[in-house]
Short mmCIF file of C-alpha atoms in Angstrom, two decimals:
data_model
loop_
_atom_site.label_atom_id
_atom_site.label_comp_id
_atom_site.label_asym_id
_atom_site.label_seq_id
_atom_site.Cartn_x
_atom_site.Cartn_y
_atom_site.Cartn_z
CA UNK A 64 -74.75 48.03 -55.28
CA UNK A 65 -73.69 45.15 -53.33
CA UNK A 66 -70.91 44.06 -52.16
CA UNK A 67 -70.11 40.80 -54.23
CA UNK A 68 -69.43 37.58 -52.68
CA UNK A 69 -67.23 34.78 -53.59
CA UNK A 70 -70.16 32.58 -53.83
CA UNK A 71 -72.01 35.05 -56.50
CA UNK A 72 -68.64 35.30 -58.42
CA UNK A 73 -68.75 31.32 -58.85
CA UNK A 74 -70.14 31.20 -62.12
CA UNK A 75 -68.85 30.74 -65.45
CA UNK A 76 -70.43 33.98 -66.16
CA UNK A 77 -69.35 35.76 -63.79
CA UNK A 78 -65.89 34.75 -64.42
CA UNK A 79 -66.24 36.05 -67.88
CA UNK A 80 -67.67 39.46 -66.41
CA UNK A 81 -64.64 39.94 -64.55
CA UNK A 82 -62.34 39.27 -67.85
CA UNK A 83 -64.05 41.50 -69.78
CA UNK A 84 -64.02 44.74 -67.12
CA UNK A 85 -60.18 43.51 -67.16
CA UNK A 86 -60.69 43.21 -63.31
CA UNK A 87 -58.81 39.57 -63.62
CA UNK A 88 -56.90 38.85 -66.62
CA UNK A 89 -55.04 35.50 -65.56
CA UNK A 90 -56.03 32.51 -63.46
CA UNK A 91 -54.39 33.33 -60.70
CA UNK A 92 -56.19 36.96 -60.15
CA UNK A 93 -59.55 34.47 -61.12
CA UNK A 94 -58.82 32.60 -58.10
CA UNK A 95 -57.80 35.48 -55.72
CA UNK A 96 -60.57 37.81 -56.93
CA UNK A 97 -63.64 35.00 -56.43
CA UNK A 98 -62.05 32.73 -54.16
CA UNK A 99 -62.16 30.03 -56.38
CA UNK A 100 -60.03 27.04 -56.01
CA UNK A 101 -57.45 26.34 -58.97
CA UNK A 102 -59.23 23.12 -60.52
CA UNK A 103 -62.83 25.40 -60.31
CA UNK A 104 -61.21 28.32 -62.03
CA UNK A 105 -59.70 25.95 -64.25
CA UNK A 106 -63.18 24.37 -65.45
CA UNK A 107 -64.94 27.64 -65.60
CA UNK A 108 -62.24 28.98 -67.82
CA UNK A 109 -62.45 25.87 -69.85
CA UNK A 110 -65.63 26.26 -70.70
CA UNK A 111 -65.81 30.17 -71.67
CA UNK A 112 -62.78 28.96 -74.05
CA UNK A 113 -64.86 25.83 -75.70
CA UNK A 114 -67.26 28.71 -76.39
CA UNK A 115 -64.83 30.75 -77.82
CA UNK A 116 -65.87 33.78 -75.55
CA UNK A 117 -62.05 34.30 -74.02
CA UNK A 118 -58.50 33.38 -75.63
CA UNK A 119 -55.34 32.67 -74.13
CA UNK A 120 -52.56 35.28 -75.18
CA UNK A 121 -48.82 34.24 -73.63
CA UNK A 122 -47.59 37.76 -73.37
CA UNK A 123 -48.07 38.45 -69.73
CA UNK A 124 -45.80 40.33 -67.68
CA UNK A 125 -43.51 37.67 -65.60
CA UNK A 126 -42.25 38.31 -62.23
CA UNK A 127 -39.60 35.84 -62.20
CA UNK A 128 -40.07 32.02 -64.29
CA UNK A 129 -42.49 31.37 -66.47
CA UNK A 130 -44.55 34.15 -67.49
CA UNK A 131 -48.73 33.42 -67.29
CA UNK A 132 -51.24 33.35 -69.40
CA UNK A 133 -53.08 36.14 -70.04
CA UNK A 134 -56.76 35.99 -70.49
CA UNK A 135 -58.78 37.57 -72.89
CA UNK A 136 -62.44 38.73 -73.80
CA UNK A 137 -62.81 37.12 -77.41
CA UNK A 138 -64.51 40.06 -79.62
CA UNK A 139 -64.18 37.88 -82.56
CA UNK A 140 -66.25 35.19 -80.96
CA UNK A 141 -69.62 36.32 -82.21
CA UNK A 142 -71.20 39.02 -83.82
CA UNK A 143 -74.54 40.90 -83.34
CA UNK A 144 -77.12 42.46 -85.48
CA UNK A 145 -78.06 45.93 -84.79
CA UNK A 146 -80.42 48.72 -86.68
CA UNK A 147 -80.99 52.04 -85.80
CA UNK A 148 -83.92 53.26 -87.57
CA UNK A 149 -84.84 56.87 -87.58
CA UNK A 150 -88.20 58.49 -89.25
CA UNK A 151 -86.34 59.02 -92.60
CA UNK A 152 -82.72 57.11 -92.59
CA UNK A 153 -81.69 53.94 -91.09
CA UNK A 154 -78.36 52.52 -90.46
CA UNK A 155 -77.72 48.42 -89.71
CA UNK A 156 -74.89 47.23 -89.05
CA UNK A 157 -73.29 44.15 -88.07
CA UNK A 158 -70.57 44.12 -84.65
CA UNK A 159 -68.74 42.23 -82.81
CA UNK A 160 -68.88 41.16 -79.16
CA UNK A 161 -67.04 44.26 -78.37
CA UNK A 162 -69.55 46.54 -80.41
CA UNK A 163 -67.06 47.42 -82.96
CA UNK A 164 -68.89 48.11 -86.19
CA UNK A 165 -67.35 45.04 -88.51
CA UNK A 166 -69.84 46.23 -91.77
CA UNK A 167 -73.08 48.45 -92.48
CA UNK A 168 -75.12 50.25 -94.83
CA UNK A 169 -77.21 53.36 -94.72
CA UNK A 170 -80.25 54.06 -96.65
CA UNK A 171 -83.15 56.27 -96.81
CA UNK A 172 -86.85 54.84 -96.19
CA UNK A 173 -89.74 55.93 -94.59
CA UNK A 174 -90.46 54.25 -92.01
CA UNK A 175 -94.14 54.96 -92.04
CA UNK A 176 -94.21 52.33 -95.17
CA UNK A 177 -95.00 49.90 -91.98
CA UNK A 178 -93.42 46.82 -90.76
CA UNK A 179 -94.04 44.49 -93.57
CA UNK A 180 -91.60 46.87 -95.73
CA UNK A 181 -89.12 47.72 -93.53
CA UNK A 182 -88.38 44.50 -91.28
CA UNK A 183 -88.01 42.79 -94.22
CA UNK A 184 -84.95 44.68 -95.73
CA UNK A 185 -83.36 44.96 -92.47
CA UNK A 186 -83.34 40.90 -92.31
CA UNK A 187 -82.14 41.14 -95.55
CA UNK A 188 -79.46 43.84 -94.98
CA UNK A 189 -78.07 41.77 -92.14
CA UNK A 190 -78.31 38.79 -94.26
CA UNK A 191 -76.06 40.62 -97.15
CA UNK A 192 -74.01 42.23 -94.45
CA UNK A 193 -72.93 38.70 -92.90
CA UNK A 194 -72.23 37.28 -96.11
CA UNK A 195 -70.16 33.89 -95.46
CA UNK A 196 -70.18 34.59 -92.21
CA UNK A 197 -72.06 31.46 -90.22
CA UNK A 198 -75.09 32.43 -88.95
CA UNK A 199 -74.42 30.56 -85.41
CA UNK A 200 -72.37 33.06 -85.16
CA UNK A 201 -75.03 35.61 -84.62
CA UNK A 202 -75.49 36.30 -80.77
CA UNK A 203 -78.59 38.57 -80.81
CA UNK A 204 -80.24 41.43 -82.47
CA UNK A 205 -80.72 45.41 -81.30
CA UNK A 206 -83.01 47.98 -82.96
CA UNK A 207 -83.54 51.12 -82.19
CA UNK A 208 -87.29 52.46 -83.40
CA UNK A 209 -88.86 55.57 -83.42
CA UNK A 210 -91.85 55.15 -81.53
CA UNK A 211 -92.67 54.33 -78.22
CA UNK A 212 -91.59 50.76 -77.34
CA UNK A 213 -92.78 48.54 -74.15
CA UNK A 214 -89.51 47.14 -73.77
CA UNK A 215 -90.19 44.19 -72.02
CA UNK A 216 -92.12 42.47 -74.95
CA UNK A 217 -90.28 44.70 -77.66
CA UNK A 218 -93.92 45.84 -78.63
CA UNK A 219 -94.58 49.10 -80.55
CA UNK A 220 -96.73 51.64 -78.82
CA UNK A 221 -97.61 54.45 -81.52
CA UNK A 222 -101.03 54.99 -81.54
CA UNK A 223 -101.59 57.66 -83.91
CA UNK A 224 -97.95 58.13 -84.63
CA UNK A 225 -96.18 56.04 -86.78
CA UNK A 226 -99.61 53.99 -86.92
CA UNK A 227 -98.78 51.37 -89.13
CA UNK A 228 -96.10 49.78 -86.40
CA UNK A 229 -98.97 50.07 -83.65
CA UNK A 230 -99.42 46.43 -81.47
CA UNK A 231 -96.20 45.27 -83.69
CA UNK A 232 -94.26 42.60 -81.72
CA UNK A 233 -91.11 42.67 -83.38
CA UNK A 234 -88.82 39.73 -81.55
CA UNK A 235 -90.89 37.14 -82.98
CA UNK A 236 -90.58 38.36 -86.66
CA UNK A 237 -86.80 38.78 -86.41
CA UNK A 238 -86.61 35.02 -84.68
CA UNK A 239 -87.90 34.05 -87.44
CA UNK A 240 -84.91 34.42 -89.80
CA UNK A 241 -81.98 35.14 -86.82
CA UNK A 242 -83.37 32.81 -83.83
CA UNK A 243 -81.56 34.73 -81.22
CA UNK A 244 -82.49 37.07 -78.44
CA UNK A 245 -83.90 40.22 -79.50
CA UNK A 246 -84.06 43.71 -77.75
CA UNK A 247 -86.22 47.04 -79.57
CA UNK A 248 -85.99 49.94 -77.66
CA UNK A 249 -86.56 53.20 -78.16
CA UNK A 250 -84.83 55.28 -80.93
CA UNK A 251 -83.85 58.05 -78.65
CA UNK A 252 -83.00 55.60 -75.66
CA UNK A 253 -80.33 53.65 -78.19
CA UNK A 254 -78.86 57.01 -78.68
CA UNK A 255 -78.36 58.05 -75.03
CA UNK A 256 -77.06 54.46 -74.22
CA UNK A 257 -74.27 54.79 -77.11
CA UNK A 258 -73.24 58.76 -76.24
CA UNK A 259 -73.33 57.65 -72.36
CA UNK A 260 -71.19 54.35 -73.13
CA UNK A 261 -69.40 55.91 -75.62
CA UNK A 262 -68.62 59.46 -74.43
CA UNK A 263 -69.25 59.96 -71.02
CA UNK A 264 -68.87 56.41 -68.77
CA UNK A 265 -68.02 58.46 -65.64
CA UNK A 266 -71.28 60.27 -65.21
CA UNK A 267 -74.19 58.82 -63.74
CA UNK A 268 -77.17 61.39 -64.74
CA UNK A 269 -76.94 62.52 -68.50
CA UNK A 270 -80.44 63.54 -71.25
CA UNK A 271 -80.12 62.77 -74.62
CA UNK A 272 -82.41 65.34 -76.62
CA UNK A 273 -82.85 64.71 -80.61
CA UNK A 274 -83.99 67.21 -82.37
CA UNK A 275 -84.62 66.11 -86.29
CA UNK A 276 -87.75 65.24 -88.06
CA UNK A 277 -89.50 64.88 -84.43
CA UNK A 278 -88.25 65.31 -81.02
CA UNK A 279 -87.72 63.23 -78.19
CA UNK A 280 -85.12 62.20 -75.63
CA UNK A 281 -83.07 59.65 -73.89
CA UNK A 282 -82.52 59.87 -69.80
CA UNK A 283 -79.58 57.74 -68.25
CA UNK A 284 -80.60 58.15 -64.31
CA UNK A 285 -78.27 56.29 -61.70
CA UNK A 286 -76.18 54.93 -64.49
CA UNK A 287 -78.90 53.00 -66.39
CA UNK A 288 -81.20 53.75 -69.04
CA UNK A 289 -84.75 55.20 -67.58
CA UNK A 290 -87.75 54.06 -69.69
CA UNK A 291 -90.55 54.20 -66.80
CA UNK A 292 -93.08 51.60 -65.94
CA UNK A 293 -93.65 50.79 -70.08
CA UNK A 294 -91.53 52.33 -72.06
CA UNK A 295 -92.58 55.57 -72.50
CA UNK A 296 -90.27 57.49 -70.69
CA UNK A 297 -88.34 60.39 -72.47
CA UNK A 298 -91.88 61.48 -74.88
CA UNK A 299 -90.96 65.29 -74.30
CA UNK A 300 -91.78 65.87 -77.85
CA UNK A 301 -95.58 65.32 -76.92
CA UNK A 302 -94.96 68.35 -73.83
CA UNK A 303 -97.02 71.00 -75.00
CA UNK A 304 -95.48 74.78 -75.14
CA UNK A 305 -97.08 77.75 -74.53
CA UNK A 306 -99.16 80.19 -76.62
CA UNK A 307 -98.07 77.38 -79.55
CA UNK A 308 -100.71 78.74 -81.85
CA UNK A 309 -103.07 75.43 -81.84
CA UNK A 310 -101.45 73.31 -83.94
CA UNK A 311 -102.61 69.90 -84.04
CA UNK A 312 -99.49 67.59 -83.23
CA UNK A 313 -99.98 63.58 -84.60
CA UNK A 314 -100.50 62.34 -81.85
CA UNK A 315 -103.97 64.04 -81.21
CA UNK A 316 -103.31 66.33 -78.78
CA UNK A 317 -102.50 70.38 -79.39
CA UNK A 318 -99.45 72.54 -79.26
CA UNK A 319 -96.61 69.77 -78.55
CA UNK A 320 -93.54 71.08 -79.19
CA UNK A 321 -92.66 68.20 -81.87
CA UNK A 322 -95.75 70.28 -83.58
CA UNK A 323 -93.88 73.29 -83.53
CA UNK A 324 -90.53 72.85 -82.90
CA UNK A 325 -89.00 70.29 -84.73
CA UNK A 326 -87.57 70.08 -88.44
CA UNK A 327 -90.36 68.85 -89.98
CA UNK A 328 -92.42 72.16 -88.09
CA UNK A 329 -89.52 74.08 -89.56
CA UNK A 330 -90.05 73.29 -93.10
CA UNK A 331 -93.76 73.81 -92.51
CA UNK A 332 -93.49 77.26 -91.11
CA UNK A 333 -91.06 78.90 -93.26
CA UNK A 334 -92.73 77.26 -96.62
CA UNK A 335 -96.06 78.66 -95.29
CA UNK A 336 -93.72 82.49 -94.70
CA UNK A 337 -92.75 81.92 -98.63
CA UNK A 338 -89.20 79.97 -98.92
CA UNK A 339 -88.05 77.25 -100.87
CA UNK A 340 -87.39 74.57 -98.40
CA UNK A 341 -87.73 71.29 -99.01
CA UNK A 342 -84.76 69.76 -96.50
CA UNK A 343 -83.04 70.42 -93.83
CA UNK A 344 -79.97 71.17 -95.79
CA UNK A 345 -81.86 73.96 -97.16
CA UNK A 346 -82.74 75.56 -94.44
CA UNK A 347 -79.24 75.31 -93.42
CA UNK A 348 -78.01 77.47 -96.29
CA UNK A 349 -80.93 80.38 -95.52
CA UNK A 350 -79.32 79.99 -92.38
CA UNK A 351 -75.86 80.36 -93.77
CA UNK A 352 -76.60 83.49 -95.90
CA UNK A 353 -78.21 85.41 -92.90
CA UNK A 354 -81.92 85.09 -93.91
CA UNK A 355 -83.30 87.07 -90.71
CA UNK A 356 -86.95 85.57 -91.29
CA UNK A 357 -85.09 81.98 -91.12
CA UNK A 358 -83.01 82.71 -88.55
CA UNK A 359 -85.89 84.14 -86.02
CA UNK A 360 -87.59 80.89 -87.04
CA UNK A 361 -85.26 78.44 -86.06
CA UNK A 362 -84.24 80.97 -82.79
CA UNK A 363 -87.87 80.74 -81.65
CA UNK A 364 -88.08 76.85 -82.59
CA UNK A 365 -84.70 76.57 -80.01
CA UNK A 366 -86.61 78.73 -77.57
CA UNK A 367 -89.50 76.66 -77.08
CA UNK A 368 -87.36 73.35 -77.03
CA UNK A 369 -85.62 75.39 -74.05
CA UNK A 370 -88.97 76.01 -72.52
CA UNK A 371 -89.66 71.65 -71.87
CA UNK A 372 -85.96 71.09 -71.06
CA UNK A 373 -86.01 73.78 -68.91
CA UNK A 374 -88.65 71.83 -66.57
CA UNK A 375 -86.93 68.54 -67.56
CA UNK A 376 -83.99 69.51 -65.89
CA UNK A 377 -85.54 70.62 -62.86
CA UNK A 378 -86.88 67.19 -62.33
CA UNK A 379 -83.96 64.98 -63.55
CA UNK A 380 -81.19 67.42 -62.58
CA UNK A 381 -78.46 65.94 -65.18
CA UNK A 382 -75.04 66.43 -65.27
CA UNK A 383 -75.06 67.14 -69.03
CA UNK A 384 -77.58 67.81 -71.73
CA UNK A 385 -76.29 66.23 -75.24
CA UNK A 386 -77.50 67.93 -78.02
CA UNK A 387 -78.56 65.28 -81.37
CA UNK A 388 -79.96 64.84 -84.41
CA UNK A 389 -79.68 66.54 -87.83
CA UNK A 390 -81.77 69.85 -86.58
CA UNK A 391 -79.57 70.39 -83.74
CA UNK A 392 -76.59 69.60 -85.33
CA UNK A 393 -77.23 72.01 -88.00
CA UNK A 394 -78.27 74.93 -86.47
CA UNK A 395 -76.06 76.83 -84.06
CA UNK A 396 -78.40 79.44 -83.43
CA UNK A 397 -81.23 76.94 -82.02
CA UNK A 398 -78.74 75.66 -80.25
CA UNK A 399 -78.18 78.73 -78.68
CA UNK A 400 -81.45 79.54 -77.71
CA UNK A 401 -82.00 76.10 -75.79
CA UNK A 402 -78.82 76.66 -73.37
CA UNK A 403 -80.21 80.47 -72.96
CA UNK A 404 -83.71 79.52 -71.89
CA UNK A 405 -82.76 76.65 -69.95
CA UNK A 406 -79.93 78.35 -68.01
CA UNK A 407 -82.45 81.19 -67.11
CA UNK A 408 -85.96 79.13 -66.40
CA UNK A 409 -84.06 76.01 -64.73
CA UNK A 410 -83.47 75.91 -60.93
CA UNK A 411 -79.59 77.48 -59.87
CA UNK A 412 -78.88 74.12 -58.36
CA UNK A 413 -79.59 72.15 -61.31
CA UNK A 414 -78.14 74.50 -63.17
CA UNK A 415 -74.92 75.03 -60.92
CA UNK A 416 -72.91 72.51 -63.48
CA UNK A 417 -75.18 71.49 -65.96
CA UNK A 418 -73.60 71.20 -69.31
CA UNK A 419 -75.34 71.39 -72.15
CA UNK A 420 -73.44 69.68 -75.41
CA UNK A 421 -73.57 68.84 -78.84
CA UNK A 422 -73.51 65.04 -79.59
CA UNK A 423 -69.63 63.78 -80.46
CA UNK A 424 -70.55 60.16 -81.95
CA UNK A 425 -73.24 62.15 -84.55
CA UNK A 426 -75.49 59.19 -85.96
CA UNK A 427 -73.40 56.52 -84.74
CA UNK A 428 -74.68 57.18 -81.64
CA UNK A 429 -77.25 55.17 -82.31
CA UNK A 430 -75.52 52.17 -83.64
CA UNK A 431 -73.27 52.23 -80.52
CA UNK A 432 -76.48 52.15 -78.46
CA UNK A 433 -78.43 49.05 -79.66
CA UNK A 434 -75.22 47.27 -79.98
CA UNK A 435 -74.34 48.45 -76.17
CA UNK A 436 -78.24 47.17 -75.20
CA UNK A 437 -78.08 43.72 -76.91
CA UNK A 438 -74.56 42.58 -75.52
CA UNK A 439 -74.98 44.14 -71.90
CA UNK A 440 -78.11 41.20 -72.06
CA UNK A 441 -76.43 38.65 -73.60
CA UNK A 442 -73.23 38.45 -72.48
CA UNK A 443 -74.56 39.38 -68.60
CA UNK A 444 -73.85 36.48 -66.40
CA UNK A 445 -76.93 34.68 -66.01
CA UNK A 446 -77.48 34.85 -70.46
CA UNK A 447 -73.63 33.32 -70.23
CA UNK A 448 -74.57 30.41 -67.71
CA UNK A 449 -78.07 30.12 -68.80
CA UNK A 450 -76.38 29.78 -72.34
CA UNK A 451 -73.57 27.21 -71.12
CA UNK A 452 -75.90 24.82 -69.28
CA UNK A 453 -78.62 24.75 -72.84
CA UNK A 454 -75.21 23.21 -74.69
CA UNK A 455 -74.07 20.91 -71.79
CA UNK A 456 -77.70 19.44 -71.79
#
């Protein structure tokens, strides 16, 4: 990256940037850090205070006199709106600027019911989650979908899967009701943005595999969420496996391992060997009692997950594998499997400290993510002055 300059650190927004990392936290490190003379880092500071973005605390440390005033991200300032929506269960929530969960709800809905159902009740939920809470107050929205998503336009790319939401452009609908900035992204990417955020800041290169109803991932490359030219970076469920027995996956094509890897291939093949599955959770507790039929199942379901990281890694080379979703979080032995194929099939160097790790934040995850996604936009410096110089007109 580089090096900043005092004249790119003359902004309002950029001033707030540098409370928030905590890299100035008074006027006076304001005015060393940018080069800013007193009365400029008085008026910037002015302003992001009007807005209610920072707060004055008086508990600074004093070297002798008058102690300063300390200067303060304000969390409370704003909230946003954030839904992470899976195939089956959906969580929205409402945050603050910090991306501290402040209320939510869960419930269970299929998301295949199409747009018209679903967008609805999550402008709803929000709207029941905020309660008194004035609606100015609402700084932007982030969803988290599962389908493919040109980000750019927050459009929904699903062709055969999840048709219903294909050619969807979701910002506008959600205007509609919160009249805000709007980001969709990827299910799967809002994950990998929360565990990365959340979990593992320090690392640069991590993959963010869910394996529940489908399969897909999330790639963090350089630091930064990876989603390709459109969006459709990360669609390693559609990677077909080998000798995968020609089953046709939804999305047209033949053998993907979402076909015959995933929970909802799970259920599929051990109803069709004779058991009473009907969730997850039941295949769990065949699982649990040592059901070998079950167990060689899921093992071989693991294996051929292994079998697309395996090349995954070879071309990303990440510094950690994490582990999601219901499926993997249920099943050790699948879990197993993965690591074992991909230790043995991926390259030694990419291998050489590759860890491969359950996910830590679980679900939340992927509220962490969207919320992560819509402030890093609008609170960036040129949303903050763009924002500042709309109210001053």
């Amino acid at each position: 990256m580089p090096r900043r300059t005092a004249a790119t650190l003359a902004t309002s927004g950029e001033v707030l940037r540098l409370i928030r990392s905590g890299e100035a936290v008074t006027r006076a490190d304001l005015g060393r850090v940018t080069g800013l003379s007193r009365p400029a880092v008085q008026l910037r500071v002015g302003e992001l205070i009007e807005r209610g973005l920072v707060v004055e605390r008086a508990d600074a440390p004093s070297t002798g006199g008058r102690p300063p005033v300390r200067l303060e991200f304000n969390a409370a300032g704003g909230v946003v709106l954030v839904a992470a929506l899976g195939a089956s269960r959906t969580r929205v929530a409402v945050c603050d600027l910090a991306g501290r969960e402040l209320a939510g709800r869960d419930f269970a809905i299929d998301v295949e019911q199409g747009p018209d159902v679903v967008l609805p009740l999550l402008l709803d939920t929000w709207d029941d989650l905020l309660g008194d809470r004035p609606r100015e107050d609402v700084k932007g929205v982030g969803m988290g979908v599962p389908a493919t998503v040109e980000f750019a336009r927050g459009r929904t790319e699903s062709v055969r899967v999840m048709a219903s939401w294909t050619g969807v452009l979701i910002p506008p609908i959600v205007r509609e009701r919160f009249p805000v900035p709007v980001l969709v992204d990827n299910d799967v990417n809002a994950l990998a943005i929360g565990e990365h955020r959340g979990v593992y800041p320090d690392l640069d290169d991590l993959m963010f595999v869910k394996v529940s109803t489908r399969i897909g991932a999330g790639v963090i490359a350089g630091g930064g969420i990876l989603r390709g030219a459109l969006g459709a970076a990360g669609e390693i469920g559609h990677i077909p496996v080998r000798d995968g027995g020609g089953v046709l996956c939804r999305c047209g094509n033949v053998d993907c391992v979402d076909s015959v890897a995933s929970g909802t291939a799970l259920l599929r093949d051990l109803r069709a060997a004779g058991k009473d599955v009907k969730t997850i959770a039941d295949v769990t507790a065949l699982v649990r009692a040592g059901d070998a039929e079950t167990m060689a199942t899921v093992r071989e379901a693991g294996r051929r997950i292994g079998e697309v990281l395996a090349g995954a890694v070879n071309i990303l080379n990440p510094s950690v594998v994490v582990l999601g979703g219901d499926v993997a979080e249920a099943f050790g032995p699948l879990v197993s499997s993965i690591r074992e194929v991909v230790y043995r099939r991926s390259t030694a160097l990419a291998t050489r400290r590759l860890r491969i790790e359950p996910s830590r934040l679980g679900a939340g995850a992927g509220i962490s993510g969207c919320a992560v996604m819509v402030l890093d936009s609008v609170l960036s410096p040129e949303a903050v002055d763009e924002s500042l110089a709309h109210r001053a007109s």
